[in-house]
Short mmCIF file of C-alpha atoms and ligand atoms in Angstrom, two decimals:
data_model
loop_
_atom_site.label_atom_id
_atom_site.label_comp_id
_atom_site.label_asym_id
_atom_site.label_seq_id
_atom_site.Cartn_x
_atom_site.Cartn_y
_atom_site.Cartn_z
CA ARG D 1 124.93 104.44 128.93
CA ALA D 2 121.34 102.63 127.83
CA LYS D 3 119.63 106.80 128.72
CA ARG D 4 122.32 108.35 126.47
CA GLN D 5 121.75 105.72 123.39
CA GLY D 6 118.13 106.11 123.76
CA ARG D 7 117.89 110.25 123.98
CA ASN D 8 120.89 110.12 120.87
CA THR D 9 117.97 107.51 119.08
CA PHE D 10 115.40 110.11 120.08
CA GLN D 11 117.20 112.69 117.85
CA PHE D 12 118.11 110.70 115.46
CA TYR D 13 114.20 110.01 114.51
CA THR D 14 113.65 113.12 115.32
CA ALA D 15 115.41 114.56 113.12
CA GLU D 16 114.98 112.18 110.47
CA MET D 17 111.05 113.28 111.06
CA ASN D 18 111.80 116.82 110.88
CA ALA D 19 113.59 117.04 107.58
CA VAL D 20 110.12 114.49 106.15
CA THR D 21 108.17 117.39 106.99
CA LEU D 22 110.61 120.23 105.91
CA GLU D 23 110.49 118.59 102.62
CA LYS D 24 107.15 118.48 102.57
CA LEU D 25 106.50 121.83 103.44
CA ARG D 26 108.28 123.02 101.29
CA LEU D 27 107.41 121.27 98.66
CA GLU D 28 104.08 122.41 98.90
CA ASN D 29 105.37 126.09 99.60
CA GLU D 30 106.83 125.17 95.66
CA LEU D 31 103.29 123.47 94.82
CA ARG D 32 101.42 126.97 96.02
CA HIS D 33 103.85 128.93 93.29
CA ALA D 34 103.64 126.67 90.59
CA LEU D 35 100.33 127.92 88.72
CA SER D 36 101.27 131.74 89.26
CA ARG D 37 105.00 131.35 88.02
CA LYS D 38 103.50 128.63 85.27
CA GLU D 39 105.82 125.77 85.61
CA LEU D 40 102.40 122.92 85.47
CA VAL D 41 102.57 121.76 82.53
CA LEU D 42 99.97 119.45 80.66
CA HIS D 43 100.83 116.54 78.74
CA TYR D 44 98.04 114.39 76.23
CA GLN D 45 98.67 110.64 75.63
CA PRO D 46 96.14 109.26 72.54
CA GLN D 47 93.38 106.85 73.21
CA VAL D 48 92.63 105.06 70.55
CA ASN D 49 89.45 103.48 69.27
CA LEU D 50 89.75 99.07 68.90
CA GLN D 51 87.50 98.27 65.32
CA THR D 52 89.74 101.45 63.94
CA GLY D 53 93.31 102.38 64.85
CA GLN D 54 91.84 105.58 65.32
CA VAL D 55 93.40 108.28 67.70
CA ILE D 56 89.27 109.61 68.82
CA GLY D 57 90.68 111.22 72.21
CA VAL D 58 93.56 112.36 74.39
CA GLU D 59 93.59 112.08 78.64
CA ALA D 60 95.37 115.18 80.04
CA LEU D 61 97.90 114.19 82.96
CA ILE D 62 99.51 117.09 84.90
CA ARG D 63 103.16 117.39 84.82
CA TRP D 64 104.98 119.89 87.29
CA LYS D 65 108.27 121.44 85.58
CA HIS D 66 110.24 122.45 88.67
CA PRO D 67 113.25 124.39 88.50
CA THR D 68 115.55 122.49 90.42
CA MET D 69 113.98 118.72 90.29
CA GLY D 70 112.59 118.33 87.25
CA MET D 71 109.67 117.01 85.62
CA VAL D 72 107.56 116.09 88.44
CA SER D 73 104.84 112.90 87.69
CA PRO D 74 101.91 113.72 89.61
CA ALA D 75 102.03 110.61 91.81
CA LYS D 76 103.79 112.45 94.33
CA PHE D 77 102.16 116.42 93.99
CA ILE D 78 98.86 115.09 93.55
CA PRO D 79 98.48 113.61 97.07
CA LEU D 80 100.37 116.55 98.63
CA ALA D 81 97.87 119.13 96.54
CA GLU D 82 94.78 116.92 98.30
CA GLU D 83 95.82 117.38 101.09
CA SER D 84 96.52 121.00 101.09
CA GLY D 85 93.56 121.72 99.63
CA LEU D 86 95.55 123.32 96.05
CA ILE D 87 94.17 120.67 94.00
CA VAL D 88 91.09 123.34 94.00
CA PRO D 89 92.25 125.80 91.78
CA ILE D 90 94.89 123.47 89.96
CA GLY D 91 92.12 121.79 88.90
CA GLU D 92 90.35 124.47 87.53
CA TRP D 93 93.49 125.50 85.77
CA VAL D 94 93.78 122.03 84.46
CA LEU D 95 89.98 121.95 83.45
CA ARG D 96 90.52 125.27 81.24
CA GLU D 97 94.04 124.65 79.76
CA ALA D 98 92.58 121.37 78.33
CA CYS D 99 89.62 123.11 77.11
CA GLN D 100 91.45 125.65 75.02
CA GLN D 101 93.99 123.33 73.83
CA SER D 102 91.11 121.20 72.30
CA ILE D 103 89.71 124.34 70.32
CA ARG D 104 93.37 125.17 69.01
CA TRP D 105 93.38 121.96 67.88
CA GLN D 106 90.32 122.56 66.44
CA GLU D 107 91.52 126.08 65.01
CA MET D 108 93.95 124.09 63.50
CA GLY D 109 92.08 121.92 61.16
CA LEU D 110 92.50 118.71 63.54
CA PRO D 111 89.59 116.06 63.53
CA ALA D 112 87.73 116.66 67.10
CA LEU D 113 89.02 114.84 69.83
CA LYS D 114 87.52 113.92 73.41
CA MET D 115 89.45 115.50 76.08
CA SER D 116 89.72 113.38 79.61
CA VAL D 117 90.32 115.29 82.10
CA ASN D 118 90.86 113.69 85.72
CA LEU D 119 88.84 115.58 88.59
CA SER D 120 89.66 114.57 92.24
CA ALA D 121 87.06 113.82 95.03
CA LEU D 122 87.88 116.98 96.95
CA GLN D 123 87.02 119.38 94.01
CA PHE D 124 83.78 117.61 94.48
CA LYS D 125 83.02 119.14 98.31
CA LYS D 126 85.19 122.12 97.88
CA GLN D 127 83.54 123.68 94.92
CA ASP D 128 80.44 123.58 92.71
CA VAL D 129 81.91 121.47 89.73
CA ALA D 130 79.12 121.44 87.43
CA GLU D 131 79.47 125.48 87.60
CA LEU D 132 83.08 125.55 86.56
CA VAL D 133 82.72 122.89 83.98
CA ARG D 134 79.49 125.15 82.90
CA LEU D 135 81.55 128.45 82.56
CA VAL D 136 84.56 126.79 81.08
CA LEU D 137 82.81 125.57 78.23
CA GLU D 138 80.91 128.47 78.20
CA GLU D 139 84.53 130.56 78.04
CA THR D 140 86.22 127.90 75.28
CA GLY D 141 84.23 127.20 73.66
CA LEU D 142 84.19 123.79 73.02
CA ALA D 143 81.31 121.22 72.87
CA PRO D 144 79.97 119.41 75.45
CA HIS D 145 80.08 116.35 74.48
CA LEU D 146 84.27 116.80 73.47
CA LEU D 147 85.05 116.87 77.86
CA ASP D 148 85.10 113.38 79.11
CA LEU D 149 85.19 113.87 83.40
CA GLU D 150 87.13 110.84 85.38
CA PHE D 151 86.60 110.59 88.80
CA THR D 152 87.59 107.27 90.95
CA GLU D 153 85.41 104.71 92.41
CA SER D 154 85.72 106.58 95.75
CA LEU D 155 84.04 109.20 95.09
CA VAL D 156 80.44 107.87 94.47
CA MET D 157 81.28 106.56 97.80
CA GLU D 158 81.65 109.54 99.77
CA ASP D 159 78.61 111.85 99.88
CA THR D 160 76.22 109.42 98.14
CA GLU D 161 73.44 112.78 97.39
CA HIS D 162 75.51 115.31 96.90
CA ILE D 163 77.68 113.66 94.39
CA LEU D 164 74.85 111.89 92.89
CA ALA D 165 73.34 115.42 92.53
CA VAL D 166 76.50 117.35 90.81
CA LEU D 167 76.83 114.46 88.60
CA ALA D 168 73.27 114.34 87.17
CA SER D 169 73.94 118.39 86.92
CA LEU D 170 77.43 117.64 84.48
CA LYS D 171 75.14 115.16 82.70
CA GLN D 172 72.67 117.84 81.80
CA ILE D 173 74.93 119.71 80.93
CA GLY D 174 75.82 116.83 78.14
CA VAL D 175 79.59 116.31 79.48
CA ARG D 176 80.79 112.51 79.49
CA LEU D 177 81.65 111.05 82.81
CA SER D 178 84.41 107.73 83.28
CA VAL D 179 84.50 105.79 86.17
CA ASP D 180 88.68 106.12 86.23
CA ASP D 181 90.89 103.30 88.42
CA PHE D 182 87.25 101.01 87.65
CA GLY D 183 88.45 97.24 89.79
CA THR D 184 90.63 98.83 92.96
CA GLY D 185 88.06 100.36 95.35
CA TYR D 186 85.74 98.89 97.29
CA SER D 187 82.74 99.64 96.49
CA SER D 188 79.86 97.67 95.19
CA LEU D 189 78.97 97.75 91.84
CA SER D 190 75.12 98.89 92.29
CA TYR D 191 76.91 102.35 92.22
CA LEU D 192 77.61 101.68 88.29
CA LYS D 193 73.22 101.52 88.00
CA ARG D 194 72.75 104.66 89.64
CA PHE D 195 75.11 107.30 88.58
CA PRO D 196 74.95 108.56 85.10
CA VAL D 197 78.11 106.66 83.98
CA ASP D 198 79.05 106.77 80.60
CA THR D 199 82.42 104.70 80.23
CA ILE D 200 84.53 103.09 82.65
CA LYS D 201 88.43 102.61 82.77
CA ILE D 202 89.48 99.51 83.36
CA ASP D 203 92.75 99.62 86.15
CA ARG D 204 96.06 98.91 84.29
CA ALA D 205 96.22 96.83 87.50
CA PHE D 206 94.59 94.76 85.68
CA VAL D 207 95.69 95.22 82.12
CA GLN D 208 98.87 93.81 82.91
CA SER D 209 98.50 90.67 84.38
CA VAL D 210 95.51 89.83 81.95
CA HIS D 211 98.81 87.09 80.42
CA HIS D 212 99.61 86.19 84.08
CA THR D 213 97.03 85.73 86.33
CA GLN D 214 93.76 83.62 85.48
CA GLU D 215 92.00 85.62 87.86
CA ASP D 216 93.20 88.87 85.81
CA ALA D 217 92.20 87.93 82.84
CA MET D 218 88.76 86.72 84.58
CA LEU D 219 88.48 90.21 85.77
CA THR D 220 88.73 92.17 83.27
CA ARG D 221 87.03 89.86 80.51
CA ALA D 222 84.22 90.03 83.35
CA ILE D 223 84.67 93.81 84.29
CA ILE D 224 83.88 94.35 79.87
CA ALA D 225 80.97 92.26 80.52
CA LEU D 226 79.44 93.77 82.54
CA ALA D 227 80.22 97.16 81.08
CA HIS D 228 78.71 95.97 78.23
CA SER D 229 75.31 94.92 79.70
CA MET D 230 75.04 97.97 81.12
CA ASN D 231 75.99 99.78 77.94
CA LEU D 232 78.57 101.43 79.55
CA LYS D 233 81.89 101.91 77.05
CA THR D 234 85.03 100.26 78.17
CA VAL D 235 88.71 101.77 77.97
CA ALA D 236 91.74 99.56 78.65
CA GLU D 237 94.40 101.84 80.64
CA GLY D 238 98.44 100.94 80.42
CA VAL D 239 98.36 98.76 76.80
CA GLU D 240 101.78 97.58 76.49
CA THR D 241 102.22 94.77 74.36
CA GLU D 242 99.92 93.30 71.72
CA ALA D 243 99.54 90.12 73.83
CA GLN D 244 97.20 92.59 76.20
CA LEU D 245 95.97 94.56 73.12
CA ASP D 246 94.44 90.98 71.38
CA PHE D 247 93.28 89.66 74.42
CA LEU D 248 91.70 93.09 74.65
CA MET D 249 90.07 93.26 71.45
CA GLU D 250 89.61 89.37 71.62
CA HIS D 251 86.98 90.45 74.17
CA GLN D 252 86.29 93.51 72.28
CA CYS D 253 87.00 96.18 74.58
CA ASN D 254 86.66 99.66 72.60
CA GLU D 255 88.51 102.01 73.94
CA VAL D 256 92.94 101.27 74.81
CA GLN D 257 95.25 103.99 75.97
CA GLY D 258 99.33 102.62 77.37
CA PHE D 259 102.76 102.79 75.83
CA TYR D 260 102.45 99.99 73.47
CA PHE D 261 101.15 102.96 71.00
CA SER D 262 101.86 106.53 72.91
CA ARG D 263 102.91 108.26 76.10
CA PRO D 264 101.82 110.71 76.85
CA LEU D 265 103.32 113.56 74.36
CA VAL D 266 103.73 116.66 74.93
CA VAL D 267 101.60 119.19 72.66
CA GLN D 268 103.51 119.82 69.98
CA ASP D 269 104.52 115.37 69.81
CA LEU D 270 100.85 114.76 69.73
CA GLU D 271 100.11 117.43 67.05
CA GLN D 272 103.28 115.59 65.41
CA LEU D 273 101.36 112.06 65.74
CA LEU D 274 98.04 113.22 64.32
CA LEU D 275 99.07 115.46 61.53
CA GLN D 276 101.22 112.30 60.42
CA ARG D 277 99.25 109.53 60.71
CA ALA D 278 95.34 109.38 61.62
CA HIS D 279 94.76 106.53 62.93
CA PHE D 280 97.38 103.41 64.45
CA GLU D 281 97.65 99.78 61.99
CA ILE D 282 95.05 97.67 64.14
CA LYS D 283 96.80 93.92 63.93
CA THR D 284 93.70 91.63 62.73
CA SER D 285 95.36 88.30 64.63
CA ALA D 286 93.36 88.98 67.37
CA ILE D 287 90.05 89.37 65.39
CA LYS D 288 90.32 86.59 63.10
CA THR D 289 90.85 83.95 65.89
CA SER D 290 87.97 85.25 67.79
CA GLU D 291 85.51 84.71 64.66
CA ILE D 292 87.17 80.95 64.11
P1 C2E F 1 95.34 107.76 85.85
O1 C2E F 1 94.20 109.00 85.69
O2 C2E F 1 95.02 106.65 85.55
O3 C2E F 1 96.53 108.34 84.59
C1 C2E F 1 96.90 107.03 83.82
C2 C2E F 1 98.42 106.98 83.70
O4 C2E F 1 98.90 105.42 83.31
C3 C2E F 1 99.11 107.76 83.64
O5 C2E F 1 100.13 108.23 84.81
C4 C2E F 1 99.83 107.23 82.37
O6 C2E F 1 100.47 107.99 81.99
C5 C2E F 1 99.82 106.15 83.46
N1 C2E F 1 100.34 105.50 82.03
C6 C2E F 1 99.46 105.17 80.39
N2 C2E F 1 99.91 103.86 80.09
C7 C2E F 1 100.80 103.30 80.69
C8 C2E F 1 101.33 102.03 80.56
O7 C2E F 1 101.47 101.54 79.42
N3 C2E F 1 102.15 101.81 81.17
C9 C2E F 1 102.47 102.49 82.44
N4 C2E F 1 103.34 102.24 83.48
N5 C2E F 1 102.02 103.38 83.11
C10 C2E F 1 100.66 104.48 81.80
P2 C2E F 1 100.79 109.58 85.27
O8 C2E F 1 100.79 110.51 84.22
O9 C2E F 1 102.10 109.77 86.31
O10 C2E F 1 99.44 110.07 86.27
C11 C2E F 1 99.26 109.33 86.88
C12 C2E F 1 98.34 110.32 87.80
O11 C2E F 1 97.58 111.18 88.22
C13 C2E F 1 96.64 110.02 86.90
O12 C2E F 1 96.06 108.18 86.78
C14 C2E F 1 95.54 110.48 87.77
O13 C2E F 1 95.08 109.92 88.85
C15 C2E F 1 96.56 111.69 88.46
N6 C2E F 1 96.63 112.99 87.83
C16 C2E F 1 97.34 113.24 86.58
N7 C2E F 1 96.99 114.48 85.86
C17 C2E F 1 95.84 114.78 87.21
C18 C2E F 1 95.18 115.69 86.85
O14 C2E F 1 95.53 116.86 86.35
N8 C2E F 1 94.37 115.99 87.96
C19 C2E F 1 94.08 114.94 88.70
N9 C2E F 1 92.98 115.28 90.49
N10 C2E F 1 94.63 114.32 88.89
C20 C2E F 1 95.78 114.09 87.93
MG1 MG F 2 92.92 109.09 84.48
MG1 MG F 3 93.11 106.04 85.33
MG1 MG F 4 95.52 105.34 87.74
#
């Protein structure tokens, strides 16, 4: 009896595993076709300068419009794209599409915006990212200083010499470099001195708890101070409340990105936003209190 039960359990377990594996394989297979079937789209989230309230840039964020599953979040398929290597062609598409879009906006007469694009560590390993960037800028005619490439801390912990060389080439081209999700990795801070980084994006985990935990408030303040002492710009991610905004203004964070101002938007909605108002109203309460 026990033997039979054990066997049933085993079978059940295998069936479940198979279901998960099959689902993953199916998704991976569909992702393989997503590019050619034009199911991938970019949404754009405004980045706002905290001193002027001006939208100074956007971050391109990928979405998968799946025919039956609907909008699939990158949190779900980017890891799969990385595991399967599909992130290389997908990342290339994102870069090209974002640069082309930026040019389309300029042609519409909209003010030149900085375009932030996320790069996966795998792209640095599997292809010559600097050469790709050079090519895409040449193809699209986008000015290098308008392109901002985001990568995470984990990148600089890997093949340091190689990565350092690629980042140096990118810097040579004239694009901007940002460390995304700053504070969540385990790397030592010394890489900030060695790598030609322009901007630190403070992870939203810190931003969202500045008013709940003393430690996160202290860390956020310390990150901003550290960045500024090294002449790096700070961008806070995931700003949702006025209280968070006030805190960031008080501590002179340079830019913010978050639902408080805007969610990531489809092209038309972003255009609408840019045409309607050149800048957001920034309440000055925080500035005043810090000046007293
Ligand atoms: P990320 O680069 O750190 O992007 C910011 C994420 O925070 C986005 O999630 C954005 O929608 C979300 N966010 C922005 N403001 C708020 C807020 O106020 N509250 C909350 N709760 N969330 C906010 P999204 O679009 O789901 O993207 C998740 C991650 O997927 C990105 O994190 C990035 O790591 C990755 N990703 C997205 N697009 C690409 C891409 O084209 N290439 C690569 N390699 N990764 C991408
Ligand atoms: Mg990012
Ligand atoms: Mg981030
Ligand atoms: Mg993130």
